[in-house]
């Protein structure tokens, strides 16, 4: 018989986790103001709040940590990292930062000004925050199909070339650059095809605009290109990665995702003017140019992580686990953004909690219910995360309202996925009885989801 699939690694160190009772969880949730970001991690049994900085490093990465060079200037760890990034992406200039949003902050301090329009596929929340915080506009030009969770498309994260061209024509000089997020996190970890990246490049050339990739999950994107796009089956992940970045002028990176480190990020670019413009802000906000907010040991671990996670076997182990959870949800008839994305399953809360009105935040309600059911912490990617419109200050109900179950890399086994699926099924089975959601008692003006205080209705 054909041998079943198994992970391309074995486990060398374990961390105990603890179950809790429903009574305990009721108290904890109330104390946390029904915001899962306010829970203590020890109150969580299976933590799927994010795949960011939560991955398990390999023995090679831990070994690289011990060789970290903590020199203030000119550390060998920086040159290791720079060489790896140059080799993978072809970008000449590298600025390390402490995480992805810091890369955005440093680069956008140079590039984004009041009144600018930055078109692309769906902007990640910190990206949008850094754009809107500078009184500019993040213009979402994702294909319409991404908004229907039940449509199966191989590259549902794509930019709609027609929308992009209209924006470039209409806003002309107000557009400093185009941004493409790979994979498209907000649309459900959905990949962008090489064909689409090429179309974006052609439009960028036509209108003389640079292209920036928000690259947190570039390796997962390359996996999908290899396995889904014609002509790429026989190419290595590293070859595909290089071909992707050949279509961009620069990247911002949250290394906490596809770098498989717990903290870190960087800017990389081939444009000297971006580098010269950004580097002063790096010194101002992050640190000197050869560490920019990272330890030497962390830069070493990142260099190794980037190398490992641009290998097919490692990516296959990861994506297959996400697909395994999706299969379970299929068995139980639970609707999620189809097909399964690279790093998470996004449950379509508006199709599950049909009796909870949108003003009472169905996805947040489902997030709370799943925690109360089994101590599983997911994360709302919906109307609370969407923040208010910067001009009208109205809640934005235009997008999707999803519960994200993000899977940390190399951390949980498929048995944990079985528990997650069963807990979700239990909530799903009693969905008809869930008729009320939550109300906002307090919120921050920007990126409110981290600190929002809610009341149960
Ligand atoms: C996580 C993420 C960021 C921000 O990175 P941090 O490391 O969390 O600051 C930016 N863009 C995308 C697509 C992300 O997933």
XYZ file of N, CA, C and O in Angstrom, residues 137-282:
584
model
N -4.273 56.347 2.288
C -5.358 55.372 2.119
C -4.817 54.049 1.590
O -4.052 54.013 0.620
N -5.202 52.950 2.270
C -4.874 51.602 1.808
C -6.034 51.125 0.945
O -7.129 50.899 1.450
N -5.789 50.995 -0.352
C -6.877 50.664 -1.288
C -6.830 49.179 -1.646
O -5.903 48.719 -2.309
N -7.843 48.445 -1.210
C -7.896 46.993 -1.400
C -8.382 46.662 -2.806
O -9.532 46.927 -3.151
N -7.508 46.084 -3.615
C -7.859 45.699 -4.987
C -7.843 44.176 -5.156
O -7.512 43.661 -6.234
N -8.154 43.442 -4.088
C -8.206 41.975 -4.189
C -9.339 41.560 -5.127
O -10.346 42.262 -5.228
N -9.185 40.417 -5.775
C -10.256 39.894 -6.634
C -11.542 39.696 -5.815
O -11.491 39.335 -4.641
N -12.688 39.946 -6.441
C -13.975 39.856 -5.720
C -14.229 38.457 -5.173
O -14.850 38.306 -4.124
N -13.747 37.430 -5.869
C -14.012 36.047 -5.467
C -13.506 35.755 -4.056
O -14.042 34.886 -3.364
N -12.509 36.517 -3.604
C -11.956 36.286 -2.262
C -12.983 36.569 -1.187
O -12.859 36.108 -0.053
N -14.016 37.334 -1.546
C -15.028 37.698 -0.549
C -16.103 36.642 -0.373
O -16.890 36.710 0.562
N -16.141 35.693 -1.288
C -17.079 34.578 -1.126
C -16.301 33.385 -0.583
O -15.491 32.781 -1.285
N -16.563 33.023 0.672
C -15.736 32.001 1.315
C -15.914 30.627 0.672
O -15.077 29.756 0.857
N -16.991 30.431 -0.062
C -17.281 29.089 -0.567
C -16.763 28.855 -1.995
O -16.831 27.745 -2.504
N -16.257 29.881 -2.632
C -15.689 29.716 -3.979
C -14.294 29.097 -3.868
O -13.446 29.609 -3.147
N -14.067 28.008 -4.584
C -12.747 27.355 -4.558
C -11.907 27.860 -5.720
O -12.237 27.614 -6.874
N -10.843 28.560 -5.410
C -9.924 29.044 -6.441
C -8.512 28.745 -5.972
O -8.212 28.889 -4.791
N -7.611 28.361 -6.882
C -6.252 28.045 -6.443
C -5.494 29.272 -5.932
O -4.650 29.149 -5.053
N -5.794 30.448 -6.470
C -5.059 31.664 -6.064
C -6.045 32.775 -5.709
O -6.199 33.758 -6.418
N -6.652 32.577 -4.563
C -7.727 33.470 -4.130
C -7.196 34.748 -3.486
O -7.969 35.586 -3.052
N -5.869 34.863 -3.402
C -5.292 36.073 -2.812
C -4.911 37.108 -3.852
O -4.365 38.162 -3.523
N -5.192 36.799 -5.123
C -4.701 37.630 -6.229
C -5.202 39.078 -6.200
O -6.287 39.366 -5.680
N -4.409 39.923 -6.822
C -4.803 41.307 -7.095
C -5.700 41.293 -8.336
O -5.412 40.575 -9.301
N -6.769 42.076 -8.312
C -7.602 42.256 -9.493
C -6.921 43.312 -10.374
O -6.881 44.497 -10.030
N -6.369 42.845 -11.490
C -5.543 43.729 -12.329
C -6.353 44.922 -12.839
O -5.818 46.025 -12.986
N -7.642 44.690 -13.076
C -8.480 45.769 -13.597
C -8.660 46.862 -12.540
O -8.516 48.052 -12.817
N -8.955 46.424 -11.314
C -9.105 47.399 -10.214
C -7.798 48.156 -9.995
O -7.807 49.360 -9.749
N -6.695 47.418 -10.076
C -5.396 48.064 -9.843
C -5.121 49.107 -10.915
O -4.695 50.228 -10.615
N -5.400 48.755 -12.167
C -5.115 49.710 -13.246
C -5.992 50.954 -13.119
O -5.525 52.077 -13.325
N -7.260 50.735 -12.747
C -8.152 51.888 -12.550
C -7.596 52.824 -11.472
O -7.610 54.043 -11.618
N -7.089 52.215 -10.402
C -6.537 53.023 -9.306
C -5.300 53.785 -9.769
O -5.136 54.968 -9.462
N -4.439 53.103 -10.533
C -3.210 53.746 -11.000
C -3.521 54.903 -11.943
O -2.872 55.944 -11.921
N -4.565 54.696 -12.760
C -4.959 55.736 -13.699
C -5.562 56.926 -12.965
O -5.215 58.080 -13.200
N -6.468 56.615 -12.038
C -7.223 57.654 -11.338
C -6.332 58.461 -10.389
O -6.430 59.679 -10.322
N -5.470 57.753 -9.639
C -4.744 58.455 -8.567
C -3.317 58.848 -8.959
O -2.676 59.628 -8.258
N -2.848 58.304 -10.060
C -1.556 58.670 -10.654
C -0.479 59.064 -9.645
O 0.085 58.196 -8.963
N -0.224 60.335 -9.499
C 0.899 60.810 -8.677
C 0.707 60.588 -7.190
O 1.655 60.738 -6.411
N -0.515 60.250 -6.787
C -0.746 60.032 -5.350
C -0.324 58.636 -4.915
O -0.377 58.312 -3.733
N 0.073 57.784 -5.879
C 0.470 56.406 -5.536
C 1.993 56.303 -5.435
O 2.686 56.390 -6.439
N 2.537 56.119 -4.214
C 4.000 56.025 -4.088
C 4.533 54.637 -4.458
O 5.681 54.502 -4.882
N 3.709 53.589 -4.276
C 4.108 52.222 -4.629
C 2.878 51.315 -4.563
O 1.834 51.707 -4.030
N 3.031 50.131 -5.140
C 1.988 49.098 -5.062
C 2.448 48.077 -4.035
O 3.643 47.762 -3.973
N 1.524 47.557 -3.231
C 1.924 46.548 -2.245
C 1.161 45.242 -2.498
O -0.047 45.257 -2.715
N 1.902 44.131 -2.525
C 1.253 42.828 -2.667
C 1.629 41.979 -1.460
O 2.816 41.804 -1.161
N 0.620 41.488 -0.757
C 0.840 40.692 0.441
C 0.802 39.212 0.079
O -0.201 38.724 -0.460
N 1.945 38.521 0.324
C 2.040 37.106 -0.037
C 2.381 36.284 1.211
O 3.357 36.577 1.862
N 1.530 35.310 1.544
C 0.187 35.106 1.056
C -0.738 36.192 1.587
O -0.379 36.912 2.512
N -1.920 36.289 1.006
C -2.902 37.292 1.399
C -3.538 36.857 2.720
O -4.472 36.059 2.746
N -2.998 37.359 3.812
C -3.406 36.969 5.167
C -4.874 37.285 5.393
O -5.670 36.422 5.787
N -5.246 38.527 5.141
C -6.596 39.007 5.447
C -7.660 38.227 4.663
O -8.758 38.009 5.162
N -7.328 37.796 3.451
C -8.294 37.035 2.652
C -8.273 35.554 3.019
O -8.911 34.738 2.357
N -7.521 35.178 4.054
C -7.570 33.794 4.518
C -6.295 33.008 4.233
O -6.350 31.794 4.048
N -5.160 33.695 4.208
C -3.906 32.982 3.931
C -3.895 32.435 2.516
O -3.275 31.405 2.237
N -4.564 33.142 1.618
C -4.709 32.670 0.240
C -3.518 33.135 -0.603
O -3.086 34.284 -0.501
N -3.005 32.232 -1.443
C -1.816 32.580 -2.224
C -2.091 33.497 -3.416
O -3.228 33.650 -3.853
N -1.010 34.060 -3.921
C -1.022 34.903 -5.117
C -0.198 34.160 -6.169
O 0.908 33.695 -5.873
N -0.720 34.038 -7.376
C -0.015 33.261 -8.404
C 1.151 34.056 -8.989
O 1.180 35.286 -8.930
N 2.093 33.325 -9.583
C 3.215 33.977 -10.266
C 2.673 34.805 -11.431
O 3.145 35.924 -11.679
N 1.678 34.259 -12.107
C 1.048 34.961 -13.221
C 0.532 36.329 -12.761
O 0.737 37.348 -13.413
N -0.100 36.345 -11.589
C -0.652 37.589 -11.058
C 0.457 38.571 -10.660
O 0.358 39.775 -10.904
N 1.522 38.030 -10.066
C 2.658 38.890 -9.702
C 3.255 39.520 -10.960
O 3.681 40.673 -10.954
N 3.254 38.733 -12.037
C 3.762 39.256 -13.321
C 2.861 40.368 -13.849
O 3.341 41.397 -14.334
N 1.550 40.166 -13.743
C 0.600 41.206 -14.202
C 0.793 42.501 -13.418
O 0.773 43.593 -13.989
N 0.974 42.356 -12.098
C 1.187 43.541 -11.258
C 2.456 44.260 -11.710
O 2.496 45.487 -11.841
N 3.499 43.467 -11.984
C 4.764 44.066 -12.428
C 4.580 44.842 -13.725
O 5.115 45.945 -13.890
N 3.815 44.248 -14.644
C 3.606 44.914 -15.944
C 2.881 46.241 -15.759
O 3.243 47.249 -16.360
N 1.853 46.239 -14.893
C 1.125 47.484 -14.637
C 2.028 48.504 -13.949
O 1.992 49.695 -14.252
N 2.829 48.012 -13.025
C 3.749 48.900 -12.311
C 4.709 49.558 -13.298
O 4.969 50.764 -13.223
N 5.208 48.773 -14.234
C 6.123 49.313 -15.240
C 5.417 50.344 -16.122
O 5.964 51.404 -16.412
N 4.180 50.009 -16.491
C 3.426 50.903 -17.369
C 3.212 52.261 -16.703
O 3.281 53.292 -17.361
N 2.941 52.247 -15.397
C 2.662 53.503 -14.686
C 3.869 53.999 -13.895
O 3.751 54.928 -13.108
N 4.989 53.312 -14.097
C 6.240 53.743 -13.486
C 6.174 53.804 -11.952
O 6.514 54.819 -11.331
N 5.680 52.710 -11.358
C 5.574 52.620 -9.896
C 6.420 51.457 -9.390
O 6.487 50.413 -10.036
N 7.034 51.609 -8.221
C 7.709 50.459 -7.620
C 6.710 49.494 -6.959
O 5.572 49.872 -6.667
N 7.160 48.254 -6.753
C 6.314 47.222 -6.144
C 6.976 46.711 -4.876
O 8.162 46.359 -4.872
N 6.177 46.689 -3.795
C 6.650 46.166 -2.515
C 5.872 44.895 -2.185
O 4.655 44.870 -2.322
N 6.586 43.845 -1.797
C 5.894 42.644 -1.305
C 5.901 42.658 0.218
O 6.976 42.744 0.828
N 4.724 42.558 0.822
C 4.614 42.270 2.252
C 4.735 40.746 2.333
O 3.817 40.021 1.986
N 5.896 40.268 2.780
C 6.336 38.904 2.462
C 6.279 37.913 3.616
O 6.940 36.869 3.558
N 5.493 38.203 4.641
C 5.494 37.369 5.852
C 5.445 35.869 5.535
O 6.125 35.078 6.172
N 4.652 35.478 4.527
C 4.495 34.049 4.221
C 4.872 33.755 2.764
O 4.174 33.041 2.059
N 5.994 34.331 2.360
C 6.435 34.161 0.962
C 6.755 32.705 0.643
O 6.538 32.243 -0.477
N 7.255 31.938 1.629
C 7.640 30.551 1.356
C 6.392 29.682 1.170
O 6.347 28.823 0.282
N 5.376 29.939 1.990
C 4.110 29.214 1.815
C 3.501 29.567 0.458
O 2.943 28.714 -0.238
N 3.626 30.834 0.063
C 3.126 31.234 -1.246
C 3.839 30.445 -2.355
O 3.216 29.986 -3.309
N 5.152 30.288 -2.195
C 5.934 29.549 -3.200
C 5.501 28.081 -3.246
O 5.450 27.470 -4.324
N 5.161 27.513 -2.073
C 4.674 26.125 -2.039
C 3.400 25.984 -2.884
O 3.254 25.033 -3.657
N 2.500 26.951 -2.743
C 1.247 26.882 -3.506
C 1.515 27.067 -5.001
O 0.852 26.450 -5.829
N 2.460 27.922 -5.350
C 2.803 28.079 -6.769
C 3.342 26.746 -7.310
O 2.943 26.283 -8.372
N 4.206 26.117 -6.551
C 4.783 24.840 -7.002
C 3.708 23.761 -7.174
O 3.738 23.007 -8.135
N 2.758 23.711 -6.224
C 1.792 22.612 -6.238
C 0.526 22.920 -7.032
O -0.236 22.021 -7.343
N 0.295 24.220 -7.352
C -0.966 24.551 -8.032
C -0.820 25.224 -9.390
O -1.768 25.241 -10.166
N 0.319 25.844 -9.662
C 0.413 26.645 -10.889
C 1.159 25.881 -11.968
O 2.203 25.276 -11.692
N 0.624 25.922 -13.169
C 1.218 25.192 -14.282
C 2.644 25.670 -14.535
O 2.914 26.878 -14.535
N 3.527 24.709 -14.722
C 4.902 25.046 -15.093
C 5.864 25.112 -13.918
O 7.046 25.357 -14.111
N 5.369 24.917 -12.692
C 6.244 25.069 -11.531
C 6.498 23.780 -10.747
O 7.286 23.777 -9.801
N 5.848 22.694 -11.155
C 5.941 21.443 -10.390
C 7.393 20.980 -10.235
O 7.763 20.426 -9.198
N 8.203 21.203 -11.262
C 9.573 20.689 -11.219
C 10.595 21.704 -10.713
O 11.793 21.415 -10.667
N 10.133 22.892 -10.348
C 11.067 23.895 -9.820
C 11.183 23.751 -8.310
O 10.224 23.366 -7.633
N 12.344 24.084 -7.790
C 12.514 24.026 -6.338
C 11.859 25.261 -5.716
O 11.626 26.267 -6.389
N 11.560 25.170 -4.414
C 10.971 26.321 -3.714
C 11.908 27.524 -3.831
O 11.470 28.647 -4.081
N 13.215 27.275 -3.679
C 14.155 28.399 -3.746
C 14.159 29.064 -5.126
O 14.262 30.281 -5.230
N 14.007 28.264 -6.180
C 13.934 28.857 -7.520
C 12.664 29.704 -7.670
O 12.689 30.793 -8.256
N 11.572 29.190 -7.124
C 10.294 29.913 -7.232
C 10.354 31.210 -6.427
O 9.904 32.265 -6.884
N 10.942 31.116 -5.229
C 11.078 32.313 -4.372
C 11.852 33.396 -5.126
O 11.452 34.561 -5.165
N 12.928 33.004 -5.755
C 13.750 33.973 -6.486
C 12.971 34.602 -7.636
O 13.025 35.814 -7.859
N 12.190 33.767 -8.318
C 11.401 34.271 -9.446
C 10.334 35.260 -8.961
O 10.055 36.272 -9.617
N 9.735 34.965 -7.799
C 8.752 35.887 -7.214
C 9.390 37.248 -6.936
O 8.882 38.294 -7.336
N 10.518 37.221 -6.218
C 11.119 38.489 -5.795
C 11.739 39.249 -6.959
O 11.926 40.468 -6.874
N 12.047 38.540 -8.048
C 12.525 39.243 -9.245
C 11.462 40.211 -9.770
O 11.775 41.127 -10.526
N 10.207 39.987 -9.357
C 9.109 40.835 -9.830
C 8.819 42.006 -8.893
O 7.872 42.749 -9.088
N 9.607 42.158 -7.840
C 9.381 43.235 -6.870
C 10.619 44.122 -6.768
O 11.707 43.751 -7.216
N 10.431 45.289 -6.148
C 11.553 46.192 -5.901
C 12.038 46.103 -4.463
O 13.116 46.591 -4.140
N 11.186 45.532 -3.624
C 11.593 45.417 -2.231
C 10.564 44.637 -1.449
O 9.499 44.268 -1.979
N 10.893 44.351 -0.202
C 9.997 43.583 0.649
C 10.072 44.093 2.078
O 11.108 44.599 2.518
N 8.941 43.976 2.785
C 8.978 44.040 4.241
C 8.680 42.632 4.713
O 7.939 41.888 4.068
N 9.290 42.249 5.828
C 9.179 40.853 6.267
C 8.935 40.779 7.764
O 9.662 41.387 8.548
N 7.901 40.018 8.125
C 7.746 39.592 9.509
C 8.388 38.220 9.607
O 7.807 37.225 9.191
N 9.602 38.156 10.143
C 10.347 36.898 10.197
C 9.710 35.904 11.164
O 10.049 34.726 11.173
N 8.764 36.399 11.982
C 8.058 35.546 12.941
C 7.144 34.549 12.240
O 6.647 33.625 12.864
N 6.922 34.740 10.973
C 6.105 33.805 10.205
C 7.052 32.834 9.493
O 7.566 31.918 10.103
N 7.325 33.093 8.211
C 8.079 32.101 7.437
C 9.574 32.064 7.750
O 10.291 31.227 7.204
N 10.055 32.936 8.639
C 11.449 32.822 9.099
C 11.586 31.837 10.253
O 12.697 31.474 10.642
N 10.434 31.395 10.787
C 10.367 30.489 11.954
C 11.298 30.918 13.075
O 12.072 30.117 13.626
N 11.238 32.204 13.437
C 11.898 32.672 14.654
C 10.834 33.314 15.546
O 9.725 33.596 15.091
N 11.181 33.521 16.789
C 10.199 34.052 17.726
C 10.088 35.577 17.639
O 9.089 36.157 18.059
N 11.121 36.222 17.112
C 11.089 37.683 16.970
C 12.026 38.081 15.848
O 13.127 37.528 15.742
N 11.602 39.028 15.043
C 12.497 39.513 14.002
C 11.764 39.963 12.747
O 10.586 39.632 12.540
N 12.450 40.747 11.955
C 11.888 41.211 10.691
C 12.965 41.922 9.906
O 14.093 42.069 10.387
N 12.640 42.322 8.706
C 13.604 43.108 7.932
C 12.946 43.769 6.736
O 11.829 43.435 6.359
N 13.692 44.748 6.205
C 13.375 45.342 4.911
C 14.484 44.873 3.973
O 15.645 44.818 4.382
N 14.125 44.524 2.757
C 15.145 44.246 1.739
C 14.700 44.914 0.446
O 13.504 44.956 0.158
N 15.641 45.458 -0.271
C 15.284 46.160 -1.510
C 16.458 46.201 -2.479
O 17.617 46.071 -2.069
N 16.098 46.394 -3.761
C 17.163 46.621 -4.753
C 17.275 48.117 -5.063
O 18.152 48.518 -5.814
N 16.405 48.958 -4.479
C 16.404 50.387 -4.790
C 17.271 51.150 -3.783
O 16.954 51.183 -2.592
N 18.298 51.765 -4.287
C 19.188 52.484 -3.376
C 18.462 53.645 -2.710
O 18.722 53.967 -1.538
N 17.516 54.258 -3.403
C 16.850 55.423 -2.796
C 15.956 54.981 -1.631
O 15.849 55.678 -0.636
N 15.332 53.792 -1.723
C 14.556 53.283 -0.584
C 15.486 53.020 0.609
O 15.170 53.354 1.738
N 16.620 52.410 0.295
C 17.562 52.087 1.378
C 18.085 53.360 2.043
O 18.032 53.502 3.274
N 18.517 54.299 1.218
C 19.061 55.546 1.778
C 17.987 56.314 2.540
O 18.261 56.906 3.581
N 16.754 56.287 2.018
C 15.666 57.007 2.668
C 15.266 56.362 3.982
O 14.911 57.043 4.948
N 15.314 55.019 4.034
C 14.808 54.301 5.211
C 15.847 54.191 6.311
O 15.502 54.114 7.494
N 17.125 54.207 5.966
C 18.117 53.820 6.970
C 18.202 54.786 8.143
O 18.434 54.359 9.282
N 17.937 56.057 7.886
C 17.922 57.028 8.985
C 16.825 56.704 9.991
O 17.016 56.849 11.210
N 15.671 56.266 9.474
C 14.566 55.904 10.366
C 14.876 54.624 11.141
O 14.381 54.414 12.247
N 15.681 53.745 10.531
C 16.091 52.533 11.253
C 16.906 52.927 12.475
O 16.663 52.461 13.582
